Structures are given as structure tokens and as C-alpha cells.
PDB file of C-alpha atoms in Angstrom:
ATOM      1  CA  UNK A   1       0.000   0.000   0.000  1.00  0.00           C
ATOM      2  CA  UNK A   2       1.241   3.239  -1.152  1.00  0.00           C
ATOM      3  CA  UNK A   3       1.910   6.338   1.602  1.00  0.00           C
ATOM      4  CA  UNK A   4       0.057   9.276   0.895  1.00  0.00           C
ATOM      5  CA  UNK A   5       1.847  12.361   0.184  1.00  0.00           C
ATOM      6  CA  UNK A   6       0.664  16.177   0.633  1.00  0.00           C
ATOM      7  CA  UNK A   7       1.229  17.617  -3.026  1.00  0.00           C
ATOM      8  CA  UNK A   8       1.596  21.332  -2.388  1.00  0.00           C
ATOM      9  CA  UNK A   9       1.130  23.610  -5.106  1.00  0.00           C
ATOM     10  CA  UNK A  10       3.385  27.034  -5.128  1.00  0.00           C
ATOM     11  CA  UNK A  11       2.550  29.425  -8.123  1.00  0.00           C
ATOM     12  CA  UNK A  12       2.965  32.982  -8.588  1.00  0.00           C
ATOM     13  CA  UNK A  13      -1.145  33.423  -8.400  1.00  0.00           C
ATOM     14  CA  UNK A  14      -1.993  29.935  -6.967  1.00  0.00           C
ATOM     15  CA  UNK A  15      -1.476  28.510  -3.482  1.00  0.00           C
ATOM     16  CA  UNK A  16      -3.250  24.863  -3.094  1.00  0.00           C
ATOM     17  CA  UNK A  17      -2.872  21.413  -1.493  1.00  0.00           C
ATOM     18  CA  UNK A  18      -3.307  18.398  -3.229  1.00  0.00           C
ATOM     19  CA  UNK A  19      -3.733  14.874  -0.988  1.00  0.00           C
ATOM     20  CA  UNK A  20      -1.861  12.138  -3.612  1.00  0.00           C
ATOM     21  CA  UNK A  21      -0.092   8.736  -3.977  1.00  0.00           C
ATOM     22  CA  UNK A  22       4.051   9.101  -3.102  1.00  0.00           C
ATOM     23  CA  UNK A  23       5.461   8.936  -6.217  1.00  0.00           C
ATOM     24  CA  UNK A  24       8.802  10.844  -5.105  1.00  0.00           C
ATOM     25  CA  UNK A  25      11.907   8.689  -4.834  1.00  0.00           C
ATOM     26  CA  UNK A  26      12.571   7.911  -1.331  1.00  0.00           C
ATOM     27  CA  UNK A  27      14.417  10.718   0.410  1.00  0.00           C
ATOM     28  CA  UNK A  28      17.891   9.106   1.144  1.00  0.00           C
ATOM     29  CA  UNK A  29      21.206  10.114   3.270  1.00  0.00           C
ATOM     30  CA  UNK A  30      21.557  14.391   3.674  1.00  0.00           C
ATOM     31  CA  UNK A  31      17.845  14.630   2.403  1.00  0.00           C
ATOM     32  CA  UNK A  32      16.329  12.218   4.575  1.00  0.00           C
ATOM     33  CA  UNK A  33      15.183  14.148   7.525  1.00  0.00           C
ATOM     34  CA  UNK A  34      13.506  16.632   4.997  1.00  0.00           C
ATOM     35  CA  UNK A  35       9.703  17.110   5.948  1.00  0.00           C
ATOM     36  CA  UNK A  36       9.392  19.094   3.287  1.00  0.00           C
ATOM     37  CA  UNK A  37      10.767  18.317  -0.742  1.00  0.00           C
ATOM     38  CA  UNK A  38      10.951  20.063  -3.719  1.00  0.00           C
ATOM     39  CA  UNK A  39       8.533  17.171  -6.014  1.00  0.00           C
ATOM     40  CA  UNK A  40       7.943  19.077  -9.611  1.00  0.00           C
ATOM     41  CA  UNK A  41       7.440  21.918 -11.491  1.00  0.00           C
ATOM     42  CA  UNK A  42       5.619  23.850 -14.081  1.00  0.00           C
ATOM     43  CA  UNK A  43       6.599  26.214 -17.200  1.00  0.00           C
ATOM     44  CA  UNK A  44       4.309  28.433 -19.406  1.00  0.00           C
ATOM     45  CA  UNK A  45       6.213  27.735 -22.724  1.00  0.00           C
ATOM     46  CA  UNK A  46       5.452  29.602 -26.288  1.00  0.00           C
ATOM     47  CA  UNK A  47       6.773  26.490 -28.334  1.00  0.00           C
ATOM     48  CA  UNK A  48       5.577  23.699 -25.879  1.00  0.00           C
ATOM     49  CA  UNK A  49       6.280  21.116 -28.932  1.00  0.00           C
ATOM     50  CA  UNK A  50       9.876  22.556 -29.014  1.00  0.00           C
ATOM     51  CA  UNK A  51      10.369  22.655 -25.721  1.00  0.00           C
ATOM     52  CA  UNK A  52       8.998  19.327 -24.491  1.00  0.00           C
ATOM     53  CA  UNK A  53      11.319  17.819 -27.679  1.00  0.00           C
ATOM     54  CA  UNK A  54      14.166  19.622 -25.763  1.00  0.00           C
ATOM     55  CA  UNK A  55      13.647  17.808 -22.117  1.00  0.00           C
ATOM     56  CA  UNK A  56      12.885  14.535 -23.948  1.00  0.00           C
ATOM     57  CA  UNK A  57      16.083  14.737 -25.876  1.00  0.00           C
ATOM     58  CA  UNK A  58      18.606  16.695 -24.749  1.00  0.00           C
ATOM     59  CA  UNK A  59      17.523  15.876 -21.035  1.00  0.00           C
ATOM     60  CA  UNK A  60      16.677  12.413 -21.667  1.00  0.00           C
ATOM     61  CA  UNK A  61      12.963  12.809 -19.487  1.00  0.00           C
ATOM     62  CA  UNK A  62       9.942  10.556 -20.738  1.00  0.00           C
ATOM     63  CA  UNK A  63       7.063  11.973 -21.643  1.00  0.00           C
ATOM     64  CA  UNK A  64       4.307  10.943 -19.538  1.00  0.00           C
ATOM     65  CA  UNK A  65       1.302  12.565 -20.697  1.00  0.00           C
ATOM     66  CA  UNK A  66       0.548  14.940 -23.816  1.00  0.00           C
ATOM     67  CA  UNK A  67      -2.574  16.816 -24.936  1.00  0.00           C
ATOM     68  CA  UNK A  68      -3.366  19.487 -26.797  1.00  0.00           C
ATOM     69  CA  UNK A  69      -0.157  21.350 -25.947  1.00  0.00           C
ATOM     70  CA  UNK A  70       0.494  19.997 -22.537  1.00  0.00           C
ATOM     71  CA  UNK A  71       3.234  18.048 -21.594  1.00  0.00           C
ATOM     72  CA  UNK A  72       4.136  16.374 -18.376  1.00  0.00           C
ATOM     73  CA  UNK A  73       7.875  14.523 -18.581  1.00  0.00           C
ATOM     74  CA  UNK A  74       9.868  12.785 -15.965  1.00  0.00           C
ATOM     75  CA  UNK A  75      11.789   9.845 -15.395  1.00  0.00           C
ATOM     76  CA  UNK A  76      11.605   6.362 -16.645  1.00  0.00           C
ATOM     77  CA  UNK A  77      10.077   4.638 -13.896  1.00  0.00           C
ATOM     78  CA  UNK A  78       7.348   7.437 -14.438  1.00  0.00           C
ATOM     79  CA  UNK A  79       7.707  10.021 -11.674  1.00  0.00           C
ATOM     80  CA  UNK A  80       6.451  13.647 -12.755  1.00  0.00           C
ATOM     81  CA  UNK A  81       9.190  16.215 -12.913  1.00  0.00           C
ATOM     82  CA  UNK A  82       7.898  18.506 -15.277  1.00  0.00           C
ATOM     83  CA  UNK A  83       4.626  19.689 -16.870  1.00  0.00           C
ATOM     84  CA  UNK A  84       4.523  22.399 -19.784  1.00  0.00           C
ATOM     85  CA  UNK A  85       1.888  24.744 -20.272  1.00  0.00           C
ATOM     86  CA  UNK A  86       1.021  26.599 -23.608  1.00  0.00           C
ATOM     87  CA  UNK A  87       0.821  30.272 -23.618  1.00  0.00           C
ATOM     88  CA  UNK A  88       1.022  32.815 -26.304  1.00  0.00           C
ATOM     89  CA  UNK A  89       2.283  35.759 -22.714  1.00  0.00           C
ATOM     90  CA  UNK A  90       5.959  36.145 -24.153  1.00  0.00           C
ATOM     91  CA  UNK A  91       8.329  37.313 -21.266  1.00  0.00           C
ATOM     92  CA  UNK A  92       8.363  40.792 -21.161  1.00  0.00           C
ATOM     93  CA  UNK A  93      11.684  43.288 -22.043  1.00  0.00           C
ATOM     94  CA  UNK A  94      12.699  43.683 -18.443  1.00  0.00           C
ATOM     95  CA  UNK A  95      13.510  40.666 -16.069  1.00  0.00           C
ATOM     96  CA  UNK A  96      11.106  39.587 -13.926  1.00  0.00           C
ATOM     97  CA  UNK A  97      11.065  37.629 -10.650  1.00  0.00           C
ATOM     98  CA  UNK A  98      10.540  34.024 -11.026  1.00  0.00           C
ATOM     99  CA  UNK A  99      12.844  31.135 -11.873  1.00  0.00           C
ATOM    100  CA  UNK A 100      16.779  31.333 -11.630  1.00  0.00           C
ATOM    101  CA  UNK A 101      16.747  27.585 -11.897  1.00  0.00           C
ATOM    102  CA  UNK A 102      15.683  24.391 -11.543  1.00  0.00           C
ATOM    103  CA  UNK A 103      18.403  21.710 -10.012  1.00  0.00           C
ATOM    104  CA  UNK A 104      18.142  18.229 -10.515  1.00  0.00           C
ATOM    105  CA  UNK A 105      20.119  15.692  -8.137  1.00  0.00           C
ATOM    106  CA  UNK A 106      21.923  12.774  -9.540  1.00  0.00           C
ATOM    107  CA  UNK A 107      22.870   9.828  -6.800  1.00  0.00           C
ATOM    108  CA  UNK A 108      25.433   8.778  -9.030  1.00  0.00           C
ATOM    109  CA  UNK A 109      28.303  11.462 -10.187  1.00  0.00           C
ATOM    110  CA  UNK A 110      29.798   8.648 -12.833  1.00  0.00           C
ATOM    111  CA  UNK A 111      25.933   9.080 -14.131  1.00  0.00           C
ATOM    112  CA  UNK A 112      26.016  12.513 -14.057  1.00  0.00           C
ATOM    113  CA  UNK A 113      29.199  12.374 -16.051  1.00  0.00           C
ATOM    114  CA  UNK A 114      26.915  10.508 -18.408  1.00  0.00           C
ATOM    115  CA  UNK A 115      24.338  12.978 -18.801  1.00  0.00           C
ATOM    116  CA  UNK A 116      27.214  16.041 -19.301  1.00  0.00           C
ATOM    117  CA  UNK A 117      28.438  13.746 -22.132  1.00  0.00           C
ATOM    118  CA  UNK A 118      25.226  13.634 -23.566  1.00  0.00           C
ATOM    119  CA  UNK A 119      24.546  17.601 -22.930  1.00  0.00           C
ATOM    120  CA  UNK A 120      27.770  18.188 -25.056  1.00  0.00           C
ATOM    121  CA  UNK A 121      26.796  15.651 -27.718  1.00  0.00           C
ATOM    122  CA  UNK A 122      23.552  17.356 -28.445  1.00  0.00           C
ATOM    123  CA  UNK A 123      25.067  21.452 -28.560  1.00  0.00           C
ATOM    124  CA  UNK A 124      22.945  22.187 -25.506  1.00  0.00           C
ATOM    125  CA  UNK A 125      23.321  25.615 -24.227  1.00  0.00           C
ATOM    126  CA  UNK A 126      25.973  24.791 -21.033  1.00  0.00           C
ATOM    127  CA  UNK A 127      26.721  28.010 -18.915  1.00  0.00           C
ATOM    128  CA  UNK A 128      29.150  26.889 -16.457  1.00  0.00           C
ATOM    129  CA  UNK A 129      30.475  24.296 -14.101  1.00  0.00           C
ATOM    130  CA  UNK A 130      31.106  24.434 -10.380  1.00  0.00           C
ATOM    131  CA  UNK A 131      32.618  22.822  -7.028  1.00  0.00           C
ATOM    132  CA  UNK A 132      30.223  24.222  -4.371  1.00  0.00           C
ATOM    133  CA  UNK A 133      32.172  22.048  -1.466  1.00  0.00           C
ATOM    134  CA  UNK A 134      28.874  20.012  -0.650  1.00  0.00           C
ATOM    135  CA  UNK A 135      28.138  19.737  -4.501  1.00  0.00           C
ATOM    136  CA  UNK A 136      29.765  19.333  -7.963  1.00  0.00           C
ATOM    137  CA  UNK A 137      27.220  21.125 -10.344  1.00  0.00           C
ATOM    138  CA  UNK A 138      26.549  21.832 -13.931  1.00  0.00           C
ATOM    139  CA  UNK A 139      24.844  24.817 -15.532  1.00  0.00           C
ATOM    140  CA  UNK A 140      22.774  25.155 -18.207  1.00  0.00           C
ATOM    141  CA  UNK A 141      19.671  26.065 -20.064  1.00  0.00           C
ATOM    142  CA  UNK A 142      17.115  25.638 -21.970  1.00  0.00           C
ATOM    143  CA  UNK A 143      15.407  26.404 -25.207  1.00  0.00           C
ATOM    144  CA  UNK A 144      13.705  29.139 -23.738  1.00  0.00           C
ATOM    145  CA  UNK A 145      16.188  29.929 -21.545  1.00  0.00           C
ATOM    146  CA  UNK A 146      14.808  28.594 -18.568  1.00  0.00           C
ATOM    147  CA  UNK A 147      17.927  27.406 -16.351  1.00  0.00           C
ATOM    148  CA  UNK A 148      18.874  24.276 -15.488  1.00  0.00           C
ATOM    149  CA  UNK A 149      21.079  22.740 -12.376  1.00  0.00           C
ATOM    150  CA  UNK A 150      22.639  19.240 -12.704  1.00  0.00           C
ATOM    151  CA  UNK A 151      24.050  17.998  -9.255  1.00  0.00           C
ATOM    152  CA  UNK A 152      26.117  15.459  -7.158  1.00  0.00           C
ATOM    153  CA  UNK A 153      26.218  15.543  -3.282  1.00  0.00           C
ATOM    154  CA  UNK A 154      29.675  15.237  -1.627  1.00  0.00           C
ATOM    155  CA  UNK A 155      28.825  13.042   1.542  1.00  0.00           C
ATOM    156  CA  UNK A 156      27.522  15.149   4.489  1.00  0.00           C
ATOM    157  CA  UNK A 157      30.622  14.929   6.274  1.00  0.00           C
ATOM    158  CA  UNK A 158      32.569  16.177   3.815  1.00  0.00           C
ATOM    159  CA  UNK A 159      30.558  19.901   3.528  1.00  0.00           C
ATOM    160  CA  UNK A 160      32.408  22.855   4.547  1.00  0.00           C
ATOM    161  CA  UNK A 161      31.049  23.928   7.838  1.00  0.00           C
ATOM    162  CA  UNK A 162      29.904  27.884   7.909  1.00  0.00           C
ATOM    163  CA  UNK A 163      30.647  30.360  10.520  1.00  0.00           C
ATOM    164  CA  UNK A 164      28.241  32.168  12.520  1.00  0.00           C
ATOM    165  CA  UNK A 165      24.747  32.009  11.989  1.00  0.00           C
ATOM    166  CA  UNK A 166      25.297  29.368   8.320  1.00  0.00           C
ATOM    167  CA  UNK A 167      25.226  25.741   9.144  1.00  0.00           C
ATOM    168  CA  UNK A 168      27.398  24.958   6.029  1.00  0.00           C
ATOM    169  CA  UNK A 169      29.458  27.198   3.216  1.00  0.00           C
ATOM    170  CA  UNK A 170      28.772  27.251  -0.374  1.00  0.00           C
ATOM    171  CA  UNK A 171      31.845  27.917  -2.155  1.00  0.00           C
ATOM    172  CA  UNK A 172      32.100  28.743  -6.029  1.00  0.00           C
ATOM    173  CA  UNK A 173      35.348  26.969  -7.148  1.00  0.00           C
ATOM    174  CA  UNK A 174      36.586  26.170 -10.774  1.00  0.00           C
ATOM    175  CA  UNK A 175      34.719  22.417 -11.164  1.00  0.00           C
ATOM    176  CA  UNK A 176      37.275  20.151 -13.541  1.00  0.00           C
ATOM    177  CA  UNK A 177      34.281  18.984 -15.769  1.00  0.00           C
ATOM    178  CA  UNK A 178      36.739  17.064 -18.329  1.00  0.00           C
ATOM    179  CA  UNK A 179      37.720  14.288 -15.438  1.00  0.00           C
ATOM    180  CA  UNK A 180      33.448  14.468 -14.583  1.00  0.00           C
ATOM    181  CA  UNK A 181      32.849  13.435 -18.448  1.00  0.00           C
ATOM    182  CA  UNK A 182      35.625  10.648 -18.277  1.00  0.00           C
ATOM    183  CA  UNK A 183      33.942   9.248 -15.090  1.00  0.00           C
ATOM    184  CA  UNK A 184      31.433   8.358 -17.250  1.00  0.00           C
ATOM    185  CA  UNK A 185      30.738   4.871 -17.157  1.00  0.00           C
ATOM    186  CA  UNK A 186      27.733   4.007 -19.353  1.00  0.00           C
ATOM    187  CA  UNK A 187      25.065   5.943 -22.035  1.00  0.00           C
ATOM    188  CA  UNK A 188      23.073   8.525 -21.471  1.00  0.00           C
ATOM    189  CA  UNK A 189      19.966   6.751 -22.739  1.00  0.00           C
ATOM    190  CA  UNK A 190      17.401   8.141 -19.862  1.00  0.00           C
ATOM    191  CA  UNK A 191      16.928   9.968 -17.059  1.00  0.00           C
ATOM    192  CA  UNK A 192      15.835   7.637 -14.386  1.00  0.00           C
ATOM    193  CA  UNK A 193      15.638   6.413 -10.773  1.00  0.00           C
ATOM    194  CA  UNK A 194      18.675   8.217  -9.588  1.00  0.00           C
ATOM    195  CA  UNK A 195      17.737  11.523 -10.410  1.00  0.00           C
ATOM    196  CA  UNK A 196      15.212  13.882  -8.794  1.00  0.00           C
ATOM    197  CA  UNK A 197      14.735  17.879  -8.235  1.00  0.00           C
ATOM    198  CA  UNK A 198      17.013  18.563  -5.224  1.00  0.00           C
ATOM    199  CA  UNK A 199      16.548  22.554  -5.183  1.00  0.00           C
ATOM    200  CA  UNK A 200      14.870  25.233  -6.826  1.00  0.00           C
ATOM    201  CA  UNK A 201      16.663  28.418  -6.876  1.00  0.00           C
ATOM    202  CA  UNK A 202      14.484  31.710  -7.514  1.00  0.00           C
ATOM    203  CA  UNK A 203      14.968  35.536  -8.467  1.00  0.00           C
ATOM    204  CA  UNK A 204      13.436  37.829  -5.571  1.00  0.00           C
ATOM    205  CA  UNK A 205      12.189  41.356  -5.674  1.00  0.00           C
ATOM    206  CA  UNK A 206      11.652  41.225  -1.801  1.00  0.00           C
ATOM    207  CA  UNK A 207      14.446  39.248  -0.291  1.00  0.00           C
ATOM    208  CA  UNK A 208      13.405  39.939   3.043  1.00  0.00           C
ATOM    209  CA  UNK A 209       9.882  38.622   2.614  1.00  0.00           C
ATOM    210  CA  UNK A 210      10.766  35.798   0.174  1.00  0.00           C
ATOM    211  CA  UNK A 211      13.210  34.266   3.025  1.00  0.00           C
ATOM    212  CA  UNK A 212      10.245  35.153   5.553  1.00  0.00           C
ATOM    213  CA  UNK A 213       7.433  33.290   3.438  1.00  0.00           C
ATOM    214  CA  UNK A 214       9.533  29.858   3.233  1.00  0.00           C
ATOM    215  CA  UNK A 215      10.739  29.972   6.790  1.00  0.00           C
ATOM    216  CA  UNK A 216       6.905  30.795   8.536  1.00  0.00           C
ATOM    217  CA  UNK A 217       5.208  28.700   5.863  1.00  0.00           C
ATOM    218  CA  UNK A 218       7.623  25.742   5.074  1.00  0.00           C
ATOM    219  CA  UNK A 219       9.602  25.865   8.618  1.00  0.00           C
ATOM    220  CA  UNK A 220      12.843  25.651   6.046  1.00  0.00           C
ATOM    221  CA  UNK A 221      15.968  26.559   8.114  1.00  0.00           C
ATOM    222  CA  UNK A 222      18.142  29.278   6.732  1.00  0.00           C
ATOM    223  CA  UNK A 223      21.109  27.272   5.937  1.00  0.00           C
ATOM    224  CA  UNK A 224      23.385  30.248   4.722  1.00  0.00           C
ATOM    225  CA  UNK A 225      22.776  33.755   4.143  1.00  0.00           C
ATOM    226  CA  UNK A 226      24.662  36.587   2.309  1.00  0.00           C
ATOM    227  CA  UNK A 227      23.040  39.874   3.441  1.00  0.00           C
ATOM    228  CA  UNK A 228      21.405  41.640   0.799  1.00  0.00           C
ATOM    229  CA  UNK A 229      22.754  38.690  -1.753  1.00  0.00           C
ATOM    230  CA  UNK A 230      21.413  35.528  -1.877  1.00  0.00           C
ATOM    231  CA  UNK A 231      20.175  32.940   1.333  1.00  0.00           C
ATOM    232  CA  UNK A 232      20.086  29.167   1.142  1.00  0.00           C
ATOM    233  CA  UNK A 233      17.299  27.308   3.083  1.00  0.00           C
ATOM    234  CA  UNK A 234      15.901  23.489   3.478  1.00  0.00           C
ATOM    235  CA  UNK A 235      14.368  21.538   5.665  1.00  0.00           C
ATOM    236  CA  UNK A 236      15.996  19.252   8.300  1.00  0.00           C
ATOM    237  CA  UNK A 237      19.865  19.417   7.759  1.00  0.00           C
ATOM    238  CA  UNK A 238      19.867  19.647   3.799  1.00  0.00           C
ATOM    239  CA  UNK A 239      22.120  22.721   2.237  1.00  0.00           C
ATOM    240  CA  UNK A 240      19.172  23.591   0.411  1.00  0.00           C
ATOM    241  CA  UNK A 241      15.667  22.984  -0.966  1.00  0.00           C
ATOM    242  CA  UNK A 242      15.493  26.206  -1.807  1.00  0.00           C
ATOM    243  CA  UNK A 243      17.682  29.412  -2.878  1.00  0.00           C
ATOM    244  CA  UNK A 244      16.682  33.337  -3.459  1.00  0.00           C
ATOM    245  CA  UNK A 245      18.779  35.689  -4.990  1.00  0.00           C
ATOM    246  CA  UNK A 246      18.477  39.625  -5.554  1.00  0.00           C
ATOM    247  CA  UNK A 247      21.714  39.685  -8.001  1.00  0.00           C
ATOM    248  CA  UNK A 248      19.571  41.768 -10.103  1.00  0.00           C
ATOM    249  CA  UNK A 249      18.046  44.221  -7.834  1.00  0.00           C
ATOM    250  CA  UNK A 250      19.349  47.236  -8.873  1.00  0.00           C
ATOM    251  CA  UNK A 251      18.143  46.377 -12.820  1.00  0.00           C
ATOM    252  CA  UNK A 252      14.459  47.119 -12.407  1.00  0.00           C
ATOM    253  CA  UNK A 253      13.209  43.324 -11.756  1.00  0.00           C
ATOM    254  CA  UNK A 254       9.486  43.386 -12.301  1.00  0.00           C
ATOM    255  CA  UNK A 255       6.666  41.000 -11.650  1.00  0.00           C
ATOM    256  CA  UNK A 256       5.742  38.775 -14.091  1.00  0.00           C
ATOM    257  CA  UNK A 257       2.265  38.896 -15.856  1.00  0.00           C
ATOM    258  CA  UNK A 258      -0.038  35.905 -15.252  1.00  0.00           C
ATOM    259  CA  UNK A 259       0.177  33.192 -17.627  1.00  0.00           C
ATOM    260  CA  UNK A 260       3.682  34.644 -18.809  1.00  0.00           C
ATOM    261  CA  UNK A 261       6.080  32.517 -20.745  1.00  0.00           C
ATOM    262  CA  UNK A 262       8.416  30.850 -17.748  1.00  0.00           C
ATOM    263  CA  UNK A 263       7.939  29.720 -14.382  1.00  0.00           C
ATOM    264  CA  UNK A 264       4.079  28.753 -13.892  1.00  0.00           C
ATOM    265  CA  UNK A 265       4.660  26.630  -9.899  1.00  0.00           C
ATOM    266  CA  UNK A 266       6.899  24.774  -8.007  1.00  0.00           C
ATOM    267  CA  UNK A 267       5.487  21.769  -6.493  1.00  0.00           C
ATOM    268  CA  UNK A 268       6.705  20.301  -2.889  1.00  0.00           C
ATOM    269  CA  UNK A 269       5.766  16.982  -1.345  1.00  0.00           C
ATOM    270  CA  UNK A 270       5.686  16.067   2.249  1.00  0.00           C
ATOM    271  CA  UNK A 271       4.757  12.846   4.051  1.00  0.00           C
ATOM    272  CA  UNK A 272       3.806  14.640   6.991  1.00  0.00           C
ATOM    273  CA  UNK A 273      -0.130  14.949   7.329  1.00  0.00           C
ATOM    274  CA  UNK A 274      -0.536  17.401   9.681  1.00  0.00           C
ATOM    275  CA  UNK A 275       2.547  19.460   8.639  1.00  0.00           C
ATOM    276  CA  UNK A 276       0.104  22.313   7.146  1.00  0.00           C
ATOM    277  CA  UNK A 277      -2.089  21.868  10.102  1.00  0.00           C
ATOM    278  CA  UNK A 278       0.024  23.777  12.829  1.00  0.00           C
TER     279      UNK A 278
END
């Protein structure tokens, strides 16, 4: 018998809970005192064709469920990690709060070497590569240049530890991604079981109130914080579920329309029943 899982729902005009089957993987090792999980997300694309083509191919995801412009990929033994949305609201000239991106957690770095293989093979649009101390990551993009976070976990005791009020430090350190692709140690022919959506990490307007929201709402702890820059939270002892930036602050960042080309919701899962009941 399957566990039931609150599905919560967290969109820029929608708040909602949703009582549903656990269909996350299982939380394992730093994650698995989490209460609360990134599960999915959501996009309003312009080309939802394109960009579904683009997960399915370039990211290796399985599509799930299609109709009439709707898409809803994720991994092979059918877990939901994305849904597209048509919408003819392109993004407007000025950035807008919303998604920075969306980071996706490999259990496996020699598979993750895999998948940055495959990312080269097919020309996709890689921004960057980085040793974060508790994480090696890889940067990138898509079609509609929604970002994208690929991810392995050092093992917990290996994290820097932070000073003061930050439980652990995130460094940004040159990441030597030609020894990552030569760890590979198999195709890239899917993205499956040993993947899921570790963090989302967001653009703010209102840093203050952003960190606020997830810490009264969620209970996240503030992992680490750079005043005025960016603040990492999660729950239980994670390094984070969730990141806010306000990099762009001083550039006019505006709110995003409703129905607007990008980020639509982010969608957590907890096994806790009465966790929204306090």
C-alpha cells in the first residue's frame, strides 16, 4: 500500500494542497530528515512542442502525458518532474522575478558524467560548471532559456562547515568537468531512478519577505545567508531545498504577468499529514 503524500502547489497566483499517492523517490542520506521536498514543477512555454522535444532529448525525461499542448515529462520509472503549459504571454523586455533555476540531483556522479556527455553531444546551451564544497554542479539552459542545475552531493561529512549564523558554506570553485565526463561509465539513454529535483533556486524582488514566506510557511531553516545577496534554506539538515537571490536588484526586476512565458509553480511533497495543520 502506497503512503500518501501532501502535493503542495506554489505558483505565482496559486497557493493549493493536493492529498496524492508518493510517487517521489525515497528521500535518502543528507535529504532524509527533509519534511518538506521540492517534487515538480511547471513552465508556461510559447513552443511547448519545441520545448517538451528539448527535455525529452537533450535531457533524456519521458514523456508521460501529452494533450493538446500539454506536456508532463519525468523519469523512466514514471515520476512527474515537469509539466509544460502553452501560452502565447511572451516574457516581457525587463527581467522579472521568477525562476533562476531548476536543479536536478543525480545519486550517481559517474551518471552525471553521463548525462554532461550527452549535454555536449547534443550542442545544448551549457553556462558553467562548479565545485560548491557540498556539490559538484553543472549549468545550463534551456530552449527558452529557462535554467537548469545538474548535481552530485559530496557526503555530508565532507561539507564545509559555515561560521556564525550558516550551518554549512557554499563555495564557487573552478569544477574540472573534463575528469566528470571521463567518469562516465555508461550511455546517457534516460533519465531515471537516480535523479530527482534537489533545489529550486528563484529571483526575488523582496528578499526579506521571500526568506520570511519559506521559513513561517515551510519551517525551512536558513542554511546560509549573504546579506542583501542571496540565502540558502531546506528543511531538516539539507544545504538547500530552496535558494533566493536579488543579483539583479538594482536592474528594475518586475513581476511577471499571469500566464507569462516561464515559471508557472513549483510543487513540494511532504509525508507529513498534519505538517500544514500547525
Amino acid at each position: 500500500m502506497k503512503k500518501k503524500t501532501l502535493k503542495i502547489i506554489i505558483a505565482l497566483f496559486l497557493l493549493a494542497l493536493i492529498v496524492s499517492p508518493l510517487t517521489a523517490m525515497a528521500q535518502e542520506d543528507a535529504t532524509s530528515d527533509a519534511i518538506i521536498y521540492p517534487a515538480s514543477y511547471q513552465l508556461n512555454s510559447m513552443d511547448s512542442v519545441a520545448l517538451a522535444d528539448f527535455y525529452e532529448y537533450n535531457m533524456r525525461m519521458t514523456i508521460l502525458e501529452e494533450a493538446d499542448g500539454y506536456y508532463r515529462l519525468g523519469t523512466s520509472d514514471e515520476r512527474t518532474l515537469l509539466e509544460i503549459f502553452p501560452t502565447d504571454i511572451p516574457r516581457g523586455d525587463s527581467l522579472s522575478t521568477g525562476l533562476y533555476h531548476t536543479a536536478f540531483l543525480f545519486n550517481d556522479r559517474e551518471y552525471m558524467g553521463s548525462a554532461l556527455n550527452h549535454l555536449m553531444e547534443t550542442q545544448s546551451p551549457i553556462e558553467g560548471f562548479t565545485y560548491h564544497g557540498v556539490s559538484d554542479a553543472i549549468y545550463a539552459a534551456d530552449i527558452e532559456g529557462n535554467g537548469i542545475e545538474l548535481y552530485w552531493d559530496y557526503p555530508v561529512e565532507e561539507w564545509p562547515q559555515g561560521e556564525g549564523d550558516n550551518s554549512v558554506d557554499m563555495l564557487n570553485e573552478p569544477l574540472d568537468y573534463v575528469e566528470l565526463m571521463e567518469s562516465a561509465t555508461e550511455e546517457f539513454t534516460q533519465l531515471d531512478e537516480r535523479t530527482k529535483i534537489g533545489h529550486f533556486h528563484l529571483v526575488s524582488d523582496d528578499f526579506d519577505a521571500a526568506g520570511k514566506f519559506y521559513s513561517d510557511v515551510f519551517n525551512l531553516n536558513t542554511q546560509s545567508y549573504v546579506e542583501g545577496d542571496s540565502f540558502f534554506q531546506a528543511s531538516g539538515s539539507y544545504h538547500h531545498h530552496i535558494a533566493n537571490n536579488n543579483w539583479f536588484a538594482d536592474q528594475g526586476i518586475t513581476q511577471p504577468e499571469e500566464g507569462q512565458q516561464g515559471l508557472r509553480a513549483t510543487i513540494w511533497e511532504t509525508q507529513s499529514e498534519d505538517f500544514l495543520m500547525k
